Amino acid sequence: MKKNQIITVAAVVAFVGLLLFINRHEPARVSEQQAKEAAEAKKLLEEAEGEKPTFKDQIQKRIEEMANAEKPGSNTVAPASTETAAAAPPYQVEFQCSNGTFIVEVHPEWAPIGAEQFRKVIEAGIYNEARFFRVVPGFVVQWGIPGDPEKAAEWEKRTIQDEAVTTSNVRGTITYAKSGAPNSRTSQVFINFGDNSNLDGMGFSPFGKVVKGMEVVDAIHSESREKPDQGEITNRGNAYLKEYFPKLDYIKEAKILGDVAVPAADAAPPTQEAAAPAPEPATTTQH
């Protein structure tokens, strides 16, 4: 009986000692485990941050960009002050082309936003090496998609706001092309071959006119007419045009000659008393 009591007491003492041991060392064991897990988590996070975004991530980013682009004014670039732009003096731009040279005189008072954008395009060299990809005799000659696809993608986003038509689309005037959507003018422009005043009511705002070399404009290669695909030009640039439309005339260099002082009588916007027949409106859009 005494022996059993001794065994029982010994067992109890041993059990209590075990509990004391566990209580003493368990916090250290848990702390070590937590530190290990934290270190592994940190390593995984660092590896994840260094990984390239997945295709899913790229698609999601593109969706977000498109959603932001649909917000009014998100991609639209306008001058800081339209009044200041309108007050700017007229300036001339010389186009040295594969078939000759012509000069355009830009009038900010006609379309200040368009005039300011045109200056930026010229200064950026966007028209250099650009092809006259759309030439419809009696109607318009159009250009403005950069020969470099990267620049084409960049300038396709640089849209400007629409503005009131103060000048008629008569022969020799230069106007921005539009995609059909509001505020879609970028770098594409056209020169009117004929008196296309019916375009006035469609919101096409001339911002300048050819003052020298209209015969050069008239002689621009027109055999391909509207065959070149604008989507292919945007995506492949001059590589596409040189392969399929090698005869297209192009701009070697476009440069600003400087401001000009124009007498009040000469600065008045041209007008057209009667509208001349012209192709369907869709033919004046970018795409």
Tab-separated table of C-alpha atoms in Angstrom:
chain	number	residue	atom	x	y	z
A	1	MET	CA	0.000	0.000	0.000
A	2	LYS	CA	2.814	2.309	0.934
A	3	LYS	CA	4.625	1.363	-2.275
A	4	ASN	CA	1.599	2.291	-4.405
A	5	GLN	CA	1.319	5.632	-2.684
A	6	ILE	CA	4.954	6.360	-3.413
A	7	ILE	CA	4.441	5.501	-7.099
A	8	THR	CA	1.379	7.719	-7.281
A	9	VAL	CA	3.133	10.652	-5.672
A	10	ALA	CA	6.092	10.196	-8.004
A	11	ALA	CA	3.763	10.175	-11.018
A	12	VAL	CA	2.045	13.353	-9.872
A	13	VAL	CA	5.372	15.080	-9.302
A	14	ALA	CA	6.571	14.002	-12.726
A	15	PHE	CA	3.393	15.274	-14.386
A	16	VAL	CA	3.623	18.642	-12.630
A	17	GLY	CA	7.263	18.892	-13.612
A	18	LEU	CA	6.329	18.187	-17.227
A	19	LEU	CA	3.712	20.940	-17.175
A	20	LEU	CA	6.213	23.382	-15.740
A	21	PHE	CA	8.715	22.431	-18.451
A	22	ILE	CA	6.156	22.901	-21.221
A	23	ASN	CA	5.005	26.225	-19.859
A	24	ARG	CA	8.563	27.404	-19.624
A	25	HIS	CA	9.638	26.404	-23.143
A	26	GLU	CA	6.427	26.587	-25.234
A	27	PRO	CA	6.517	30.399	-25.777
A	28	ALA	CA	10.017	30.131	-27.184
A	29	ARG	CA	8.966	27.325	-29.533
A	30	VAL	CA	5.930	29.273	-30.770
A	31	SER	CA	8.019	32.415	-31.199
A	32	GLU	CA	10.559	30.540	-33.293
A	33	GLN	CA	7.788	29.071	-35.467
A	34	GLN	CA	6.205	32.470	-36.014
A	35	ALA	CA	9.547	33.979	-36.965
A	36	LYS	CA	10.120	31.163	-39.443
A	37	GLU	CA	6.700	31.638	-41.037
A	38	ALA	CA	7.176	35.391	-41.193
A	39	ALA	CA	10.515	34.954	-42.934
A	40	GLU	CA	8.985	32.583	-45.517
A	41	ALA	CA	6.087	34.980	-46.117
A	42	LYS	CA	8.497	37.875	-46.634
A	43	LYS	CA	10.514	35.818	-49.120
A	44	LEU	CA	7.402	34.886	-51.108
A	45	LEU	CA	6.273	38.530	-51.155
A	46	GLU	CA	9.641	39.706	-52.426
A	47	GLU	CA	9.598	37.056	-55.142
A	48	ALA	CA	6.038	38.026	-56.148
A	49	GLU	CA	6.959	41.708	-56.375
A	50	GLY	CA	9.819	40.876	-58.700
A	51	GLU	CA	7.700	38.769	-61.063
A	52	LYS	CA	6.409	40.129	-64.384
A	53	PRO	CA	2.669	40.828	-64.506
A	54	THR	CA	0.607	37.914	-65.787
A	55	PHE	CA	-1.462	38.110	-68.959
A	56	LYS	CA	-4.534	38.389	-66.748
A	57	ASP	CA	-2.988	41.342	-64.937
A	58	GLN	CA	-2.180	43.030	-68.245
A	59	ILE	CA	-5.755	42.542	-69.499
A	60	GLN	CA	-7.155	43.931	-66.263
A	61	LYS	CA	-4.885	46.964	-66.539
A	62	ARG	CA	-6.007	47.524	-70.138
A	63	ILE	CA	-9.680	47.300	-69.098
A	64	GLU	CA	-9.074	49.924	-66.427
A	65	GLU	CA	-7.317	52.180	-68.948
A	66	MET	CA	-10.225	51.835	-71.395
A	67	ALA	CA	-12.719	52.613	-68.643
A	68	ASN	CA	-10.791	55.751	-67.729
A	69	ALA	CA	-10.553	56.710	-71.393
A	70	GLU	CA	-14.358	56.764	-71.625
A	71	LYS	CA	-14.627	59.410	-68.934
A	72	PRO	CA	-15.322	62.878	-70.413
A	73	GLY	CA	-12.118	64.760	-71.070
A	74	SER	CA	-9.847	61.938	-69.826
A	75	ASN	CA	-7.800	61.790	-73.021
A	76	THR	CA	-8.693	65.168	-74.384
A	77	VAL	CA	-5.929	67.716	-74.452
A	78	ALA	CA	-6.887	71.369	-74.778
A	79	PRO	CA	-4.888	74.589	-74.565
A	80	ALA	CA	-4.582	76.142	-71.125
A	81	SER	CA	-6.318	79.246	-72.469
A	82	THR	CA	-8.335	79.250	-75.680
A	83	GLU	CA	-8.458	83.035	-75.649
A	84	THR	CA	-4.674	83.215	-75.486
A	85	ALA	CA	-4.364	80.728	-78.340
A	86	ALA	CA	-6.827	82.671	-80.467
A	87	ALA	CA	-4.835	85.842	-79.931
A	88	ALA	CA	-1.652	84.228	-81.240
A	89	PRO	CA	-0.431	85.566	-84.602
A	90	PRO	CA	-0.784	83.550	-87.811
A	91	TYR	CA	2.204	81.406	-88.721
A	92	GLN	CA	3.376	79.599	-91.837
A	93	VAL	CA	4.455	75.989	-92.263
A	94	GLU	CA	6.491	74.751	-95.212
A	95	PHE	CA	5.931	71.221	-96.502
A	96	GLN	CA	8.815	69.842	-98.541
A	97	CYS	CA	7.338	66.836	-100.323
A	98	SER	CA	8.424	64.157	-102.749
A	99	ASN	CA	6.657	66.026	-105.555
A	100	GLY	CA	7.379	69.641	-104.579
A	101	THR	CA	6.841	72.233	-101.868
A	102	PHE	CA	3.754	74.030	-100.577
A	103	ILE	CA	3.146	76.458	-97.712
A	104	VAL	CA	0.229	76.518	-95.283
A	105	GLU	CA	-0.685	79.618	-93.327
A	106	VAL	CA	-2.300	78.829	-89.968
A	107	HIS	CA	-4.813	81.271	-88.440
A	108	PRO	CA	-5.342	80.691	-84.694
A	109	GLU	CA	-8.333	83.059	-84.686
A	110	TRP	CA	-10.217	80.624	-86.940
A	111	ALA	CA	-9.722	77.560	-84.730
A	112	PRO	CA	-7.343	78.193	-81.806
A	113	ILE	CA	-7.316	74.668	-80.412
A	114	GLY	CA	-6.596	73.146	-83.799
A	115	ALA	CA	-3.924	75.749	-84.581
A	116	GLU	CA	-2.108	75.060	-81.328
A	117	GLN	CA	-2.232	71.284	-81.846
A	118	PHE	CA	-0.904	71.706	-85.390
A	119	ARG	CA	2.103	73.640	-84.111
A	120	LYS	CA	2.851	70.856	-81.603
A	121	VAL	CA	2.621	68.227	-84.338
A	122	ILE	CA	5.004	70.133	-86.589
A	123	GLU	CA	7.496	70.774	-83.780
A	124	ALA	CA	7.439	67.079	-82.863
A	125	GLY	CA	8.290	66.101	-86.459
A	126	ILE	CA	5.248	63.840	-86.724
A	127	TYR	CA	4.611	64.636	-90.395
A	128	ASN	CA	8.158	63.955	-91.540
A	129	GLU	CA	8.107	60.893	-93.829
A	130	ALA	CA	4.309	60.664	-93.475
A	131	ARG	CA	2.464	59.513	-96.615
A	132	PHE	CA	-0.521	61.143	-98.299
A	133	PHE	CA	-2.557	57.992	-97.831
A	134	ARG	CA	-5.954	59.264	-98.958
A	135	VAL	CA	-6.280	61.337	-102.121
A	136	VAL	CA	-9.705	61.878	-103.672
A	137	PRO	CA	-9.483	64.241	-106.680
A	138	GLY	CA	-11.998	67.069	-106.461
A	139	PHE	CA	-12.529	66.389	-102.767
A	140	VAL	CA	-9.597	66.121	-100.296
A	141	VAL	CA	-6.030	64.955	-99.741
A	142	GLN	CA	-5.465	63.514	-96.268
A	143	TRP	CA	-2.408	62.632	-94.173
A	144	GLY	CA	-1.213	62.675	-90.586
A	145	ILE	CA	-0.601	59.081	-89.440
A	146	PRO	CA	3.082	58.899	-88.417
A	147	GLY	CA	5.254	56.433	-90.308
A	148	ASP	CA	6.493	55.058	-86.979
A	149	PRO	CA	3.837	52.805	-85.331
A	150	GLU	CA	4.961	53.790	-81.826
A	151	LYS	CA	4.432	57.463	-82.586
A	152	ALA	CA	1.138	56.650	-84.294
A	153	ALA	CA	-0.101	54.910	-81.131
A	154	GLU	CA	1.049	57.832	-79.006
A	155	TRP	CA	-0.587	60.560	-81.083
A	156	GLU	CA	-3.781	58.597	-81.539
A	157	LYS	CA	-4.387	59.293	-77.842
A	158	ARG	CA	-3.648	63.019	-78.064
A	159	THR	CA	-7.145	64.107	-78.960
A	160	ILE	CA	-8.322	67.697	-78.814
A	161	GLN	CA	-11.725	69.223	-78.235
A	162	ASP	CA	-14.063	70.137	-81.049
A	163	GLU	CA	-14.586	73.832	-81.735
A	164	ALA	CA	-16.972	76.037	-83.650
A	165	VAL	CA	-16.667	76.299	-87.415
A	166	THR	CA	-15.822	79.906	-88.246
A	167	THR	CA	-14.271	79.283	-91.656
A	168	SER	CA	-15.775	77.519	-94.642
A	169	ASN	CA	-14.165	74.384	-96.112
A	170	VAL	CA	-13.403	75.971	-99.460
A	171	ARG	CA	-10.586	75.075	-101.832
A	172	GLY	CA	-7.159	75.244	-100.243
A	173	THR	CA	-8.270	75.275	-96.602
A	174	ILE	CA	-6.773	72.741	-94.172
A	175	THR	CA	-8.950	70.931	-91.624
A	176	TYR	CA	-8.664	68.092	-89.102
A	177	ALA	CA	-10.158	64.715	-89.922
A	178	LYS	CA	-12.371	63.114	-87.259
A	179	SER	CA	-13.321	59.561	-86.328
A	180	GLY	CA	-16.999	60.415	-85.960
A	181	ALA	CA	-16.908	60.603	-82.172
A	182	PRO	CA	-16.878	63.927	-80.307
A	183	ASN	CA	-13.465	65.438	-79.554
A	184	SER	CA	-11.599	62.937	-81.750
A	185	ARG	CA	-9.191	65.217	-83.635
A	186	THR	CA	-5.559	64.128	-83.320
A	187	SER	CA	-2.873	64.651	-85.986
A	188	GLN	CA	-4.765	63.713	-89.159
A	189	VAL	CA	-5.612	66.613	-91.439
A	190	PHE	CA	-6.828	67.185	-94.978
A	191	ILE	CA	-6.697	69.940	-97.577
A	192	ASN	CA	-9.846	70.648	-99.548
A	193	PHE	CA	-9.378	70.267	-103.300
A	194	GLY	CA	-12.783	71.787	-103.989
A	195	ASP	CA	-15.353	73.983	-102.289
A	196	ASN	CA	-16.624	71.506	-99.691
A	197	SER	CA	-18.703	73.946	-97.649
A	198	ASN	CA	-21.226	71.195	-96.926
A	199	LEU	CA	-18.651	69.949	-94.395
A	200	ASP	CA	-19.114	73.108	-92.353
A	201	GLY	CA	-22.362	71.893	-90.818
A	202	MET	CA	-20.714	68.606	-89.872
A	203	GLY	CA	-18.299	70.290	-87.512
A	204	PHE	CA	-15.120	70.281	-89.610
A	205	SER	CA	-13.240	73.420	-88.570
A	206	PRO	CA	-10.576	74.771	-90.971
A	207	PHE	CA	-7.643	76.377	-89.189
A	208	GLY	CA	-5.521	77.518	-92.132
A	209	LYS	CA	-5.097	77.637	-95.888
A	210	VAL	CA	-2.521	76.935	-98.582
A	211	VAL	CA	-0.925	80.248	-99.599
A	212	LYS	CA	1.736	78.897	-101.945
A	213	GLY	CA	2.138	75.739	-104.023
A	214	MET	CA	-1.495	74.655	-104.422
A	215	GLU	CA	-0.465	73.221	-107.772
A	216	VAL	CA	1.836	70.854	-105.858
A	217	VAL	CA	-1.097	69.782	-103.682
A	218	ASP	CA	-3.192	69.180	-106.812
A	219	ALA	CA	-0.433	66.979	-108.256
A	220	ILE	CA	-0.102	64.632	-105.238
A	221	HIS	CA	-0.290	60.986	-106.360
A	222	SER	CA	-3.955	60.002	-106.480
A	223	GLU	CA	-3.910	56.599	-108.152
A	224	SER	CA	-4.428	54.720	-104.872
A	225	ARG	CA	-7.255	57.044	-103.802
A	226	GLU	CA	-8.741	55.485	-100.610
A	227	LYS	CA	-7.279	51.984	-100.889
A	228	PRO	CA	-4.657	52.198	-98.100
A	229	ASP	CA	-6.058	50.770	-94.869
A	230	GLN	CA	-5.730	53.263	-92.016
A	231	GLY	CA	-5.650	50.514	-89.398
A	232	GLU	CA	-2.693	48.874	-91.145
A	233	ILE	CA	-0.937	52.224	-91.431
A	234	THR	CA	-1.359	52.796	-87.701
A	235	ASN	CA	-0.141	49.299	-86.812
A	236	ARG	CA	2.653	48.861	-89.363
A	237	GLY	CA	3.483	52.395	-90.434
A	238	ASN	CA	5.441	53.129	-93.585
A	239	ALA	CA	6.535	49.505	-93.864
A	240	TYR	CA	2.976	48.635	-94.923
A	241	LEU	CA	2.654	51.575	-97.331
A	242	LYS	CA	6.038	51.006	-98.950
A	243	GLU	CA	5.175	47.357	-99.537
A	244	TYR	CA	1.683	47.803	-100.982
A	245	PHE	CA	1.547	51.449	-102.124
A	246	PRO	CA	5.105	52.430	-103.079
A	247	LYS	CA	3.992	55.246	-105.387
A	248	LEU	CA	2.420	57.387	-102.666
A	249	ASP	CA	3.843	60.881	-102.353
A	250	TYR	CA	5.059	61.848	-98.901
A	251	ILE	CA	6.309	64.716	-96.760
A	252	LYS	CA	10.087	64.873	-96.514
A	253	GLU	CA	10.011	67.609	-93.909
A	254	ALA	CA	7.454	69.985	-92.412
A	255	LYS	CA	8.815	73.022	-90.597
A	256	ILE	CA	7.515	76.279	-89.173
A	257	LEU	CA	8.757	79.306	-91.104
A	258	GLY	CA	7.628	81.792	-88.487
A	259	ASP	CA	4.825	84.180	-87.592
A	260	VAL	CA	3.361	86.470	-90.203
A	261	ALA	CA	1.596	89.804	-90.078
A	262	VAL	CA	-1.608	89.572	-92.071
A	263	PRO	CA	-3.677	92.668	-93.022
A	264	ALA	CA	-7.174	92.624	-91.528
A	265	ALA	CA	-8.767	92.304	-94.966
A	266	ASP	CA	-6.706	89.208	-95.773
A	267	ALA	CA	-7.255	87.623	-92.360
A	268	ALA	CA	-11.036	87.351	-92.789
A	269	PRO	CA	-12.167	83.704	-93.011
A	270	PRO	CA	-13.107	82.561	-96.522
A	271	THR	CA	-16.813	81.982	-97.110
A	272	GLN	CA	-18.856	80.091	-99.630
A	273	GLU	CA	-22.247	81.304	-100.837
A	274	ALA	CA	-23.482	77.994	-102.200
A	275	ALA	CA	-22.608	74.509	-101.046
A	276	ALA	CA	-20.909	72.361	-103.659
A	277	PRO	CA	-21.704	68.624	-103.978
A	278	ALA	CA	-19.296	66.331	-102.146
A	279	PRO	CA	-18.973	62.663	-101.255
A	280	GLU	CA	-20.738	61.160	-98.236
A	281	PRO	CA	-19.721	62.561	-94.802
A	282	ALA	CA	-18.152	59.254	-93.785
A	283	THR	CA	-15.347	59.802	-96.278
A	284	THR	CA	-14.027	62.649	-94.173
A	285	THR	CA	-13.469	60.595	-91.037
A	286	GLN	CA	-10.194	59.069	-89.885
A	287	HIS	CA	-11.402	55.475	-89.933
